[in-house]
Coordinates of C-alpha atoms in Angstrom, one line a residue:
M1 CA -10.2 20.1 4.2
R2 CA -9.3 17.1 6.5
R3 CA -12.6 16.7 7.9
D4 CA -16.5 16.4 6.5
P5 CA -18.3 20.0 6.5
A6 CA -21.5 18.1 7.5
T7 CA -20.2 15.7 10.4
G8 CA -17.1 16.9 11.9
A9 CA -15.3 13.2 11.7
P10 CA -12.3 12.8 9.8
D11 CA -12.7 13.0 5.7
F12 CA -11.1 9.4 5.0
F13 CA -10.3 10.7 0.5
S14 CA -8.8 13.3 2.4
F15 CA -5.7 11.8 4.7
A16 CA -5.3 8.9 1.2
R17 CA -4.6 11.4 -1.3
D18 CA -2.3 13.2 1.4
Y19 CA -0.8 9.6 2.2
L20 CA -0.2 9.1 -1.1
H21 CA 0.9 12.1 -3.4
V22 CA 2.3 14.5 0.4
Y23 CA 3.9 11.9 2.8
M24 CA 5.2 9.1 0.8
P25 CA 6.7 10.9 -2.5
R26 CA 8.1 13.6 -0.4
V27 CA 8.1 12.7 3.3
R28 CA 9.5 9.1 2.8
A29 CA 10.8 9.2 -0.4
L30 CA 9.4 6.5 -1.3
S31 CA 9.6 4.9 -5.3
P32 CA 6.9 5.0 -7.2
K33 CA 6.7 1.3 -7.1
T34 CA 5.9 0.9 -3.1
I35 CA 3.3 3.8 -3.7
E36 CA 1.2 1.5 -6.0
A37 CA 1.5 -0.7 -4.5
Y38 CA 0.0 0.8 -0.5
R39 CA -2.8 2.1 -3.5
I40 CA -3.6 -0.6 -4.5
S41 CA -3.6 -2.4 -0.9
L42 CA -6.0 0.6 0.2
E43 CA -7.9 -0.2 -3.6
C44 CA -8.4 -3.8 -2.7
F45 CA -10.2 -2.2 1.0
L46 CA -12.6 -0.6 -0.6
G47 CA -13.1 -2.9 -3.6
Y48 CA -13.8 -5.5 -0.4
L49 CA -16.7 -2.9 0.7
A50 CA -18.4 -2.1 -2.2
E51 CA -18.5 -6.3 -3.1
A52 CA -19.1 -8.0 0.6
E53 CA -20.9 -4.5 2.2
H54 CA -22.9 -3.0 -0.7
T55 CA -21.0 0.4 0.3
G56 CA -20.1 2.8 -2.3
R57 CA -17.2 5.0 -1.9
E58 CA -19.4 8.1 -1.7
H59 CA -19.9 6.7 1.9
V60 CA -17.0 5.7 2.6
S61 CA -15.6 6.8 6.5
F62 CA -12.8 5.6 8.8
D63 CA -15.9 3.6 10.4
H64 CA -15.5 1.3 8.0
F65 CA -11.9 0.3 8.8
D66 CA -13.1 -1.1 12.1
R67 CA -11.8 -4.6 13.3
Q68 CA -14.7 -6.3 12.5
H69 CA -14.6 -5.0 9.2
L70 CA -11.0 -5.4 8.7
K71 CA -11.7 -9.5 9.8
A72 CA -13.8 -9.7 7.3
W73 CA -11.7 -8.2 4.3
L74 CA -9.1 -10.7 5.3
A75 CA -11.6 -13.4 5.2
W76 CA -12.6 -12.0 1.6
M77 CA -9.3 -11.9 0.1
T78 CA -8.5 -15.4 0.9
E79 CA -11.8 -17.1 0.4
Q80 CA -13.1 -15.3 -2.8
R81 CA -10.6 -13.3 -4.5
H82 CA -7.8 -16.4 -3.0
Y83 CA -5.1 -14.2 -2.5
T84 CA -2.4 -16.0 -1.0
P85 CA -1.2 -15.7 2.7
R86 CA 1.8 -13.6 1.3
T87 CA -0.7 -10.8 -0.7
V88 CA -3.3 -10.7 2.5
A89 CA -0.5 -9.8 4.6
L90 CA 0.6 -7.5 2.5
R91 CA -2.0 -6.0 1.7
L92 CA -3.2 -6.0 5.7
S93 CA 0.3 -4.7 6.6
A94 CA -0.3 -1.4 3.8
V95 CA -3.6 -0.5 5.5
K96 CA -2.2 -0.5 9.4
A97 CA 0.5 1.7 8.1
F98 CA -2.5 4.7 6.5
L99 CA -4.0 4.2 9.9
A100 CA -0.8 4.7 12.0
Y101 CA -0.4 7.8 9.8
A102 CA -3.4 9.0 10.1
A103 CA -3.7 8.5 13.9
Q104 CA 0.0 10.9 13.6
E105 CA -2.5 13.6 12.0
D106 CA -5.2 13.0 14.3
I107 CA -5.2 12.2 17.6
T108 CA -8.9 10.9 17.1
L109 CA -7.9 8.2 14.8
V110 CA -5.8 6.9 17.4
A111 CA -7.7 4.1 18.8
L112 CA -9.1 2.6 15.5
S113 CA -4.7 2.8 14.5
Q114 CA -4.4 0.3 17.7
A115 CA -7.0 -1.8 16.9
A116 CA -6.0 -2.3 13.8
R117 CA -2.7 -3.4 14.7
A118 CA -3.3 -6.2 17.2
L119 CA -4.8 -7.9 13.6
K120 CA -3.0 -10.9 12.6
T121 CA -2.6 -13.1 9.3
P122 CA -2.3 -16.8 9.1
A123 CA 1.0 -18.1 9.4
Q124 CA 3.3 -18.1 6.3
P125 CA 4.2 -21.7 5.5
R126 CA 8.3 -21.4 5.3
K127 CA 9.9 -22.6 1.8
P128 CA 12.9 -23.8 1.8
V129 CA 14.8 -20.9 -0.6
D130 CA 15.6 -21.4 -4.1
Y131 CA 19.2 -21.2 -5.4
L132 CA 22.2 -22.5 -7.8
T133 CA 24.2 -24.7 -7.4
A134 CA 28.2 -23.3 -8.0
P135 CA 28.2 -25.5 -11.3
E136 CA 24.5 -23.7 -12.4
T137 CA 26.0 -21.0 -11.3
R138 CA 29.5 -21.1 -13.4
A139 CA 27.8 -22.6 -15.9
I140 CA 25.4 -19.7 -16.7
L141 CA 28.3 -16.5 -16.0
A142 CA 30.1 -18.5 -18.7
A143 CA 27.2 -18.6 -21.4
H144 CA 27.9 -15.6 -22.8
T145 CA 31.5 -16.2 -24.6
G146 CA 32.6 -13.3 -25.2
N147 CA 32.8 -13.7 -28.8
T148 CA 31.0 -10.2 -29.1
P149 CA 30.8 -6.4 -27.4
K150 CA 27.4 -7.5 -26.8
S151 CA 28.0 -10.9 -25.6
R152 CA 30.5 -9.8 -23.4
R153 CA 28.7 -7.0 -22.1
N154 CA 26.1 -9.3 -20.9
R155 CA 29.5 -11.9 -19.4
M156 CA 30.2 -8.2 -16.9
L157 CA 27.1 -7.8 -15.8
L158 CA 25.8 -10.9 -15.2
I159 CA 29.1 -11.3 -12.7
L160 CA 28.8 -8.1 -11.5
L161 CA 25.1 -9.0 -10.5
Y162 CA 26.2 -12.3 -8.4
D163 CA 28.9 -11.0 -7.3
T164 CA 27.6 -7.9 -5.5
A165 CA 24.0 -9.2 -5.0
A166 CA 22.3 -6.1 -6.1
R167 CA 18.9 -6.7 -7.3
V168 CA 18.3 -5.6 -11.0
S169 CA 17.2 -2.7 -10.6
E170 CA 20.4 -1.3 -9.1
I171 CA 22.3 -2.8 -11.4
T172 CA 20.4 -1.2 -14.3
G173 CA 20.7 2.2 -12.2
L174 CA 24.4 2.2 -11.9
T175 CA 26.7 5.0 -13.5
L176 CA 30.2 5.3 -13.9
Q177 CA 30.6 7.3 -10.6
D178 CA 29.2 5.0 -8.9
L179 CA 32.4 2.6 -9.3
S180 CA 35.5 2.7 -8.0
L181 CA 38.1 0.4 -8.7
T182 CA 41.0 1.7 -6.2
E183 CA 42.1 -0.4 -3.5
P184 CA 39.6 -0.8 -1.8
G185 CA 37.7 -1.7 -5.1
H186 CA 33.9 -1.4 -4.3
L187 CA 30.7 -0.4 -5.7
T188 CA 27.6 2.9 -4.6
L189 CA 24.6 0.8 -5.0
T190 CA 20.7 3.1 -4.9
G191 CA 18.8 0.7 -3.7
K192 CA 14.9 0.9 -2.5
G193 CA 13.5 4.2 -1.2
N194 CA 17.0 6.0 -2.5
K195 CA 18.9 4.5 0.0
T196 CA 22.4 4.1 -1.0
R197 CA 25.0 1.4 0.2
V198 CA 28.4 0.4 -0.5
V199 CA 29.3 -3.3 -1.7
P200 CA 33.0 -5.0 -1.7
L201 CA 34.4 -6.0 -5.1
T202 CA 36.3 -9.0 -6.0
G203 CA 39.9 -8.9 -7.1
K204 CA 38.4 -10.7 -10.3
T205 CA 35.2 -8.7 -10.6
I206 CA 37.4 -6.0 -10.3
G207 CA 39.8 -7.7 -13.5
H208 CA 37.4 -8.1 -15.7
L209 CA 35.5 -4.8 -15.3
R210 CA 39.0 -2.6 -15.4
V211 CA 38.9 -5.2 -18.9
Y212 CA 35.3 -3.8 -19.8
L213 CA 35.8 -0.4 -18.8
A214 CA 38.8 0.3 -21.4
E215 CA 36.2 -1.2 -24.1
F216 CA 32.8 0.3 -23.3
H217 CA 34.6 3.4 -21.6
D218 CA 37.6 4.8 -23.2
N219 CA 38.7 7.1 -21.1
A220 CA 36.4 7.0 -18.4
A221 CA 37.3 9.8 -16.4
Q222 CA 36.6 12.4 -19.7
L223 CA 33.2 10.9 -19.8
P224 CA 30.6 12.2 -17.4
A225 CA 30.5 10.5 -14.1
T226 CA 25.9 10.0 -14.8
R227 CA 26.8 7.9 -18.7
P228 CA 25.2 5.0 -17.6
L229 CA 27.9 1.7 -16.4
F230 CA 25.8 -0.4 -18.5
Y231 CA 24.2 0.8 -22.2
S232 CA 22.4 0.3 -25.6
P233 CA 23.1 2.8 -28.0
H234 CA 20.2 4.6 -28.9
R235 CA 20.8 7.4 -31.2
G236 CA 24.2 7.8 -30.8
Q237 CA 24.3 8.1 -27.0
P238 CA 24.3 5.5 -24.5
A239 CA 20.9 4.4 -22.5
A240 CA 20.7 2.4 -19.8
L241 CA 19.4 -0.8 -19.8
S242 CA 15.8 -1.9 -18.6
A243 CA 14.8 -4.9 -16.2
D244 CA 13.5 -6.4 -19.0
T245 CA 16.0 -6.3 -21.5
V246 CA 18.5 -8.0 -18.0
S247 CA 15.8 -10.8 -17.7
A248 CA 16.3 -11.8 -21.4
M249 CA 19.8 -11.9 -20.9
L250 CA 19.5 -13.7 -17.6
K251 CA 16.7 -16.4 -20.3
E252 CA 19.5 -16.5 -22.6
A253 CA 22.2 -17.1 -20.8
A254 CA 20.3 -20.3 -18.8
R255 CA 19.0 -21.7 -21.9
A256 CA 22.7 -21.8 -23.8
A257 CA 24.1 -23.1 -20.2
R258 CA 21.6 -25.8 -19.8
E259 CA 23.2 -28.4 -22.6
T260 CA 26.2 -27.7 -20.3
C261 CA 24.8 -28.2 -16.5
P262 CA 20.8 -29.9 -17.8
S263 CA 20.1 -29.0 -14.4
I264 CA 19.3 -25.1 -14.3
P265 CA 15.9 -24.9 -13.2
A266 CA 13.7 -23.6 -16.1
S267 CA 12.0 -20.9 -14.6
I268 CA 15.7 -18.3 -14.0
H269 CA 14.9 -14.2 -13.0
C270 CA 17.5 -12.0 -11.7
H271 CA 16.0 -12.0 -8.0
L272 CA 17.9 -15.7 -8.1
L273 CA 21.3 -14.8 -8.6
R274 CA 20.6 -12.4 -5.5
K275 CA 19.5 -15.3 -4.1
T276 CA 22.1 -17.5 -4.8
K277 CA 25.1 -14.9 -3.6
A278 CA 23.1 -14.6 -0.5
M279 CA 23.3 -18.4 -0.1
D280 CA 26.5 -19.0 -1.0
L281 CA 28.3 -16.2 1.6
Y282 CA 25.8 -18.0 4.0
Q283 CA 27.2 -21.6 2.8
Q284 CA 30.6 -20.1 4.0
G285 CA 30.1 -19.6 7.4
I286 CA 29.3 -15.4 6.8
P287 CA 27.0 -14.1 9.8
L288 CA 23.1 -13.2 8.4
P289 CA 24.2 -9.7 10.4
V290 CA 26.7 -8.7 7.2
I291 CA 24.9 -10.4 4.4
M292 CA 21.8 -7.8 5.7
R293 CA 24.6 -5.4 4.9
L294 CA 25.1 -6.4 1.6
L295 CA 21.6 -7.3 0.5
G296 CA 20.3 -3.8 1.6
H297 CA 18.1 -5.2 4.7
E298 CA 16.8 -2.6 7.0
N299 CA 15.5 -5.1 9.3
A300 CA 17.7 -8.3 10.6
S301 CA 14.4 -10.6 10.4
T302 CA 13.7 -9.8 6.4
T303 CA 17.9 -12.0 5.8
S304 CA 17.4 -14.3 8.9
A305 CA 13.9 -15.0 7.7
F306 CA 14.3 -15.5 4.3
Y307 CA 17.7 -17.9 4.6
A308 CA 16.5 -19.7 8.0
F309 CA 16.2 -23.4 6.1
A310 CA 19.8 -24.6 6.3
T311 CA 21.1 -27.2 3.7
L312 CA 20.9 -30.7 4.4
D313 CA 24.5 -31.0 4.2
M314 CA 24.8 -27.7 6.4
M315 CA 22.7 -29.6 9.1
R316 CA 24.8 -33.0 8.8
Q317 CA 27.6 -31.3 9.2
A318 CA 26.7 -29.3 12.6
I319 CA 25.4 -32.5 13.9
S320 CA 28.2 -33.9 12.9
A321 CA 30.6 -31.8 14.6
A322 CA 28.0 -31.7 17.7
T323 CA 27.8 -35.9 18.2
P324 CA 31.2 -37.5 19.9
A325 CA 31.7 -41.0 19.1
I326 CA 30.0 -43.7 20.5
N327 CA 32.4 -45.6 20.8
V328 CA 34.3 -44.2 23.2
P329 CA 33.5 -45.5 26.8
A330 CA 32.8 -42.4 29.4
T331 CA 35.9 -41.6 31.6
E332 CA 34.4 -40.7 34.7
P333 CA 31.1 -40.9 35.9
L334 CA 28.9 -37.6 35.9
S335 CA 28.7 -35.9 39.8
A336 CA 25.5 -35.4 40.8
D337 CA 26.2 -31.5 40.0
K338 CA 27.4 -32.2 36.5
L339 CA 23.9 -34.3 36.3
K340 CA 22.0 -31.0 37.9
A341 CA 23.3 -29.1 35.6
L342 CA 22.6 -30.9 32.1
Y343 CA 18.7 -32.4 33.4
S344 CA 18.0 -28.3 33.5
L345 CA 18.8 -27.2 30.3
R346 CA 16.3 -25.6 28.4

């Protein structure tokens, strides 16, 4: 039942249950991790009501989702829980999404959703994107020397992780059927929300993959299409690697690479390779919409905000290209029309 039998008002917990257990997993086909993040956000708001408003769960209703309560919740997260601006924004975004769903299901909740939608969180300070330099990247990718089968597998995995700018979950989820080495070579990655995208492979990476397949997937055409591309033997069968295994592999490579490249950061993670590849493409002048497609970002603002910070060298080159030599005298005076055009620039 969607309404309280005593008051006739929409029942919050009925809507929340349908949202988390039906709408998000079945209709939207969102991943369990995404659904869990939304559940945590709703739990956070209920925690605020219990702690600051002394409202038990049995008394929570949609009336508690008005602007006054939501604004007080934002302040509570910042001042009492000391959440970062990013976390506060994510929590509010999840509650807004839930209220938008509820408004679609029940017309009496539309005004509540619209009022919440107008709420804004404090602007988050933008930070330059962390990424590896070219020597650091080369050192890490070459750290696994290939002396053992495991080392050769790890080297191939890191090369592919960088070359495709894939998420670690996308790499560990690859199977033989996702790989095509015929012209034009490409991978089919399955990302967030089970959405797929096709990513091209460079000629060098295709060459590495042919050698890798010959060793780890001999006679691949006869093997199951669902066989993991990267695996470790488990009870005689190939088992897909976990994200933790790949993370440990990268850290091991970074430790070895620091012997020849000490500038490699102490804190390194798989997402850093994704950022590095994207920044390398950005510095080479690849348009942001192309990078957006490679990364699997649906919203262009996600990519543009992420890579809004150019390096000093990029800015210096742009400024130099736009600045004429100051020792060259003007060949002719500016006309009144030209002066007016210049002064009108905004």
